[in-house]
Amino acid sequence: MTYNQYIILALLLLAFGCGSNVVVEEVFEEKSYTVDAIKMGSAFAITVVAADSVFAVASIEKAYTEIDRIENLISSWNPDSETSRVNDMAGIESVIVSEELFLLIERAMKVSALTGGAFDISYASMDRIWKFDGSLTEMPEQEAIEQSVAKVNYQDIELNDATHSVFLKNEGMKIGFGGIGKGYAGNKAKSLLLSLGVTSGVVNAGGDLIAWGQKPNGQTWDVAIADPVNPKRSMGWLAINDGAVVTSGNYERFAMIDGVRYAHIINPKTGIPVRDLKSVTILCPDAELADALATGVFVLGKQVGLELINKVKQVEGLLITSENEILSSKGLSLNYYENE
């Protein structure tokens, strides 16, 4: 019960002559509590709405513990993770994994099929020939580009439902969860918080955001959308009650070659960075799906990407092209600031 509800109840009881027999306990007003942390190589922030600060902070710490568990499961940097074992056995033999990892890989492959391979968890097989730290001043050789993606193909991942085993057909193949893992972590953190009784909150998993419930004042959560022309400035916002918002953009990591901007998002089929779009924002109930689709749509480009968004149920999208054209799906409406 919220603070306002307690007050209304007390007033009603007094109005009906019950005030002399009523003891109204001390009321703690609900507030939002936020704890920041570096997880999965990114800046995370978890916010919960609660009347008790001790409960709020303890809940958030448990959510971070869950995120640590997920990172240990999917990390390809940890040599002892299940993911690393799958990669180590590429082209040799299948590896039995936990049901959790198996289902995550299975869902990722469904998004790969949905996007025609624009999203592909075997992107980790890609040779790192592109650098987005300002040091790259000329295009890599075409042969090197083609070779860099030679082992990338989600269709070369074999899954065995009966044994929960994963086999990468070709030696040197690797899977990675950079395009879906933070969204999955956001989902799991939210589920854990709900199980603890947190009825309202936000998990910002390194930019992959999932929100539920309302702010303490009863309003929706507002998610700002960065202006690709000036990333420090917001061009508008989206009101979120229960859902995820994920943005992929080229305005922070890119390479300038002969006056052309090449995004850090690389087409896993061609090995060439995407140039058609500046940013893609995906809204849907599920942070994992939003995470994967944001990357997939970015690679597909404005026309095919927007067509895909409009076909998938409960998914909306906002695309900003390299020419600063703003495109949105049929059911999305961006709120602009009054002075814009």
Short mmCIF file of C-alpha atoms in Angstrom, two decimals, residues 76-291:
data_model
loop_
_atom_site.label_atom_id
_atom_site.label_comp_id
_atom_site.label_asym_id
_atom_site.label_seq_id
_atom_site.Cartn_x
_atom_site.Cartn_y
_atom_site.Cartn_z
CA SER A 76 33.77 -16.29 -23.52
CA TRP A 77 36.54 -14.54 -21.56
CA ASN A 78 36.20 -16.98 -18.69
CA PRO A 79 38.05 -20.15 -19.75
CA ASP A 80 35.95 -22.22 -17.35
CA SER A 81 32.54 -21.08 -18.62
CA GLU A 82 30.20 -23.33 -20.55
CA THR A 83 30.47 -20.98 -23.52
CA SER A 84 34.26 -21.29 -23.57
CA ARG A 85 34.00 -25.09 -23.50
CA VAL A 86 31.68 -24.99 -26.52
CA ASN A 87 34.13 -22.76 -28.39
CA ASP A 88 37.14 -24.89 -27.42
CA MET A 89 35.48 -27.97 -28.90
CA ALA A 90 34.53 -26.31 -32.21
CA GLY A 91 35.01 -28.75 -35.08
CA ILE A 92 35.89 -31.53 -32.65
CA GLU A 93 32.87 -32.66 -30.68
CA SER A 94 29.61 -31.52 -29.14
CA VAL A 95 29.44 -30.20 -25.59
CA ILE A 96 26.62 -30.84 -23.13
CA VAL A 97 25.55 -27.57 -21.52
CA SER A 98 23.00 -26.50 -18.95
CA GLU A 99 19.38 -26.16 -20.00
CA GLU A 100 19.60 -22.42 -19.40
CA LEU A 101 22.48 -21.88 -21.83
CA PHE A 102 21.01 -24.31 -24.35
CA LEU A 103 17.69 -22.44 -24.44
CA LEU A 104 19.46 -19.08 -24.72
CA ILE A 105 21.43 -20.31 -27.74
CA GLU A 106 18.24 -21.77 -29.21
CA ARG A 107 16.40 -18.45 -28.86
CA ALA A 108 19.35 -16.57 -30.32
CA MET A 109 19.31 -18.82 -33.36
CA LYS A 110 15.59 -18.12 -33.83
CA VAL A 111 16.36 -14.40 -33.97
CA SER A 112 19.15 -15.19 -36.45
CA ALA A 113 16.63 -16.96 -38.65
CA LEU A 114 14.14 -14.12 -38.22
CA THR A 115 16.71 -11.54 -39.34
CA GLY A 116 18.20 -13.70 -42.08
CA GLY A 117 21.52 -13.84 -40.26
CA ALA A 118 21.80 -10.09 -39.66
CA PHE A 119 22.00 -11.05 -35.99
CA ASP A 120 24.31 -14.02 -35.47
CA ILE A 121 25.84 -15.24 -32.19
CA SER A 122 28.66 -16.88 -34.16
CA TYR A 123 29.85 -13.33 -34.90
CA ALA A 124 32.50 -14.11 -32.25
CA SER A 125 34.28 -16.09 -34.99
CA MET A 126 34.94 -12.82 -36.79
CA ASP A 127 38.57 -11.73 -37.11
CA ARG A 128 39.11 -8.31 -35.54
CA ILE A 129 40.42 -6.34 -38.50
CA TRP A 130 38.42 -3.19 -37.80
CA LYS A 131 39.45 -0.78 -35.05
CA PHE A 132 37.17 1.92 -33.69
CA ASP A 133 39.60 3.77 -31.46
CA GLY A 134 40.63 6.35 -34.05
CA SER A 135 43.71 4.45 -35.21
CA LEU A 136 42.17 3.03 -38.40
CA THR A 137 42.66 5.45 -41.30
CA GLU A 138 42.21 3.24 -44.36
CA MET A 139 40.05 0.35 -45.47
CA PRO A 140 41.31 -3.16 -44.76
CA GLU A 141 42.15 -5.28 -47.79
CA GLN A 142 39.11 -6.91 -49.41
CA GLU A 143 40.62 -10.35 -49.00
CA ALA A 144 41.09 -9.73 -45.29
CA ILE A 145 37.48 -8.54 -44.99
CA GLU A 146 36.13 -11.66 -46.68
CA GLN A 147 38.33 -13.93 -44.62
CA SER A 148 37.28 -12.23 -41.39
CA VAL A 149 33.73 -13.59 -41.65
CA ALA A 150 34.52 -16.95 -43.24
CA LYS A 151 33.60 -18.85 -40.07
CA VAL A 152 30.52 -16.83 -39.17
CA ASN A 153 27.32 -18.76 -39.84
CA TYR A 154 24.66 -19.55 -37.26
CA GLN A 155 23.48 -22.42 -39.48
CA ASP A 156 26.71 -24.24 -38.60
CA ILE A 157 25.62 -24.50 -34.98
CA GLU A 158 24.06 -27.87 -34.20
CA LEU A 159 21.74 -28.25 -31.23
CA ASN A 160 20.59 -31.56 -29.77
CA ASP A 161 17.39 -31.15 -27.77
CA ALA A 162 17.62 -34.62 -26.22
CA THR A 163 21.07 -34.13 -24.70
CA HIS A 164 21.22 -30.32 -24.49
CA SER A 165 24.44 -30.46 -26.44
CA VAL A 166 25.93 -27.81 -28.72
CA PHE A 167 28.31 -28.44 -31.60
CA LEU A 168 30.08 -25.85 -33.71
CA LYS A 169 30.75 -27.61 -36.99
CA ASN A 170 33.90 -25.79 -38.03
CA GLU A 171 37.20 -25.49 -36.23
CA GLY A 172 37.78 -21.90 -35.16
CA MET A 173 34.07 -21.13 -34.84
CA LYS A 174 32.99 -19.25 -31.73
CA ILE A 175 29.76 -18.09 -30.22
CA GLY A 176 29.38 -14.91 -28.18
CA PHE A 177 26.53 -13.14 -26.45
CA GLY A 178 27.57 -9.53 -26.91
CA GLY A 179 24.38 -8.77 -28.81
CA ILE A 180 21.94 -10.52 -26.50
CA GLY A 181 23.60 -11.24 -23.15
CA LYS A 182 22.94 -7.93 -21.40
CA GLY A 183 19.29 -8.07 -22.42
CA TYR A 184 19.05 -11.57 -20.99
CA ALA A 185 20.73 -10.41 -17.78
CA GLY A 186 18.22 -7.56 -17.55
CA ASN A 187 15.32 -10.00 -17.88
CA LYS A 188 16.72 -12.29 -15.19
CA ALA A 189 17.41 -9.42 -12.80
CA LYS A 190 13.84 -8.17 -13.22
CA SER A 191 12.43 -11.66 -12.60
CA LEU A 192 14.45 -12.01 -9.43
CA LEU A 193 13.38 -8.61 -8.14
CA LEU A 194 9.74 -9.41 -8.81
CA SER A 195 10.12 -12.67 -6.86
CA LEU A 196 11.45 -10.63 -3.93
CA GLY A 197 8.38 -8.41 -3.96
CA VAL A 198 9.73 -5.44 -5.89
CA THR A 199 6.68 -4.30 -7.84
CA SER A 200 8.31 -1.36 -9.59
CA GLY A 201 11.79 -0.73 -10.88
CA VAL A 202 14.25 -0.32 -13.72
CA VAL A 203 17.24 -2.41 -14.73
CA ASN A 204 19.63 -0.54 -16.99
CA ALA A 205 21.98 -3.24 -18.22
CA GLY A 206 24.62 -1.16 -19.94
CA GLY A 207 22.01 0.65 -22.03
CA ASP A 208 19.65 -2.30 -22.35
CA LEU A 209 16.79 -1.08 -20.21
CA ILE A 210 13.79 -2.91 -18.82
CA ALA A 211 11.20 -1.22 -16.59
CA TRP A 212 8.06 -2.29 -14.77
CA GLY A 213 5.53 -0.67 -12.50
CA GLN A 214 5.59 3.08 -11.90
CA LYS A 215 7.63 5.81 -10.26
CA PRO A 216 6.82 6.65 -6.62
CA ASN A 217 4.64 9.54 -7.87
CA GLY A 218 2.56 7.13 -9.94
CA GLN A 219 3.92 8.26 -13.29
CA THR A 220 5.44 6.08 -15.99
CA TRP A 221 9.18 5.64 -16.37
CA ASP A 222 10.60 7.99 -19.01
CA VAL A 223 13.39 6.71 -21.24
CA ALA A 224 15.37 9.42 -23.00
CA ILE A 225 16.43 8.88 -26.61
CA ALA A 226 19.85 10.30 -27.44
CA ASP A 227 20.26 12.63 -30.38
CA PRO A 228 22.81 10.97 -32.72
CA VAL A 229 23.95 14.39 -33.90
CA ASN A 230 24.75 15.36 -30.30
CA PRO A 231 24.73 12.24 -28.07
CA LYS A 232 24.95 14.34 -24.90
CA ARG A 233 21.55 15.78 -25.74
CA SER A 234 18.18 14.00 -25.70
CA MET A 235 15.89 14.46 -28.68
CA GLY A 236 12.83 13.09 -26.89
CA TRP A 237 11.57 10.34 -24.63
CA LEU A 238 9.41 7.25 -24.48
CA ALA A 239 7.02 6.50 -21.63
CA ILE A 240 7.41 2.93 -20.37
CA ASN A 241 5.14 1.07 -17.95
CA ASP A 242 6.23 -2.51 -18.46
CA GLY A 243 8.71 -3.28 -21.19
CA ALA A 244 12.21 -2.98 -22.57
CA VAL A 245 13.98 -0.29 -24.55
CA VAL A 246 17.30 -1.00 -26.27
CA THR A 247 19.25 1.32 -28.56
CA SER A 248 22.13 0.48 -30.87
CA GLY A 249 24.00 3.48 -32.25
CA ASN A 250 27.11 4.42 -34.20
CA TYR A 251 27.69 7.77 -32.50
CA GLU A 252 30.11 6.53 -29.84
CA ARG A 253 32.30 3.95 -31.58
CA PHE A 254 33.08 4.41 -35.24
CA ALA A 255 35.91 4.81 -37.75
CA MET A 256 36.30 7.74 -40.15
CA ILE A 257 37.94 6.71 -43.43
CA ASP A 258 38.17 9.17 -46.30
CA GLY A 259 35.44 11.26 -44.72
CA VAL A 260 33.05 8.31 -44.38
CA ARG A 261 31.78 7.11 -40.99
CA TYR A 262 31.85 3.34 -40.43
CA ALA A 263 29.89 2.09 -37.42
CA HIS A 264 31.24 -0.44 -34.95
CA ILE A 265 28.34 -2.72 -35.87
CA ILE A 266 29.59 -5.03 -38.60
CA ASN A 267 27.47 -6.98 -41.05
CA PRO A 268 28.31 -10.62 -40.15
CA LYS A 269 27.83 -11.67 -43.78
CA THR A 270 29.99 -9.07 -45.52
CA GLY A 271 32.45 -8.11 -42.80
CA ILE A 272 31.85 -4.43 -43.54
CA PRO A 273 30.58 -1.95 -40.94
CA VAL A 274 27.04 -0.66 -41.36
CA ARG A 275 26.55 2.85 -42.77
CA ASP A 276 22.83 3.14 -43.49
CA LEU A 277 21.72 4.00 -39.96
CA LYS A 278 22.89 6.07 -37.01
CA SER A 279 20.72 4.45 -34.37
CA VAL A 280 18.03 1.84 -33.84
CA THR A 281 15.77 1.77 -30.79
CA ILE A 282 13.64 -1.29 -30.14
CA LEU A 283 10.71 -1.48 -27.71
CA CYS A 284 9.12 -4.77 -26.69
CA PRO A 285 8.17 -6.65 -23.51
CA ASP A 286 11.43 -8.63 -23.50
CA ALA A 287 14.92 -7.08 -23.08
CA GLU A 288 16.67 -10.09 -24.58
CA LEU A 289 14.67 -9.89 -27.79
CA ALA A 290 15.00 -6.10 -27.93
CA ASP A 291 18.78 -6.43 -27.56
#
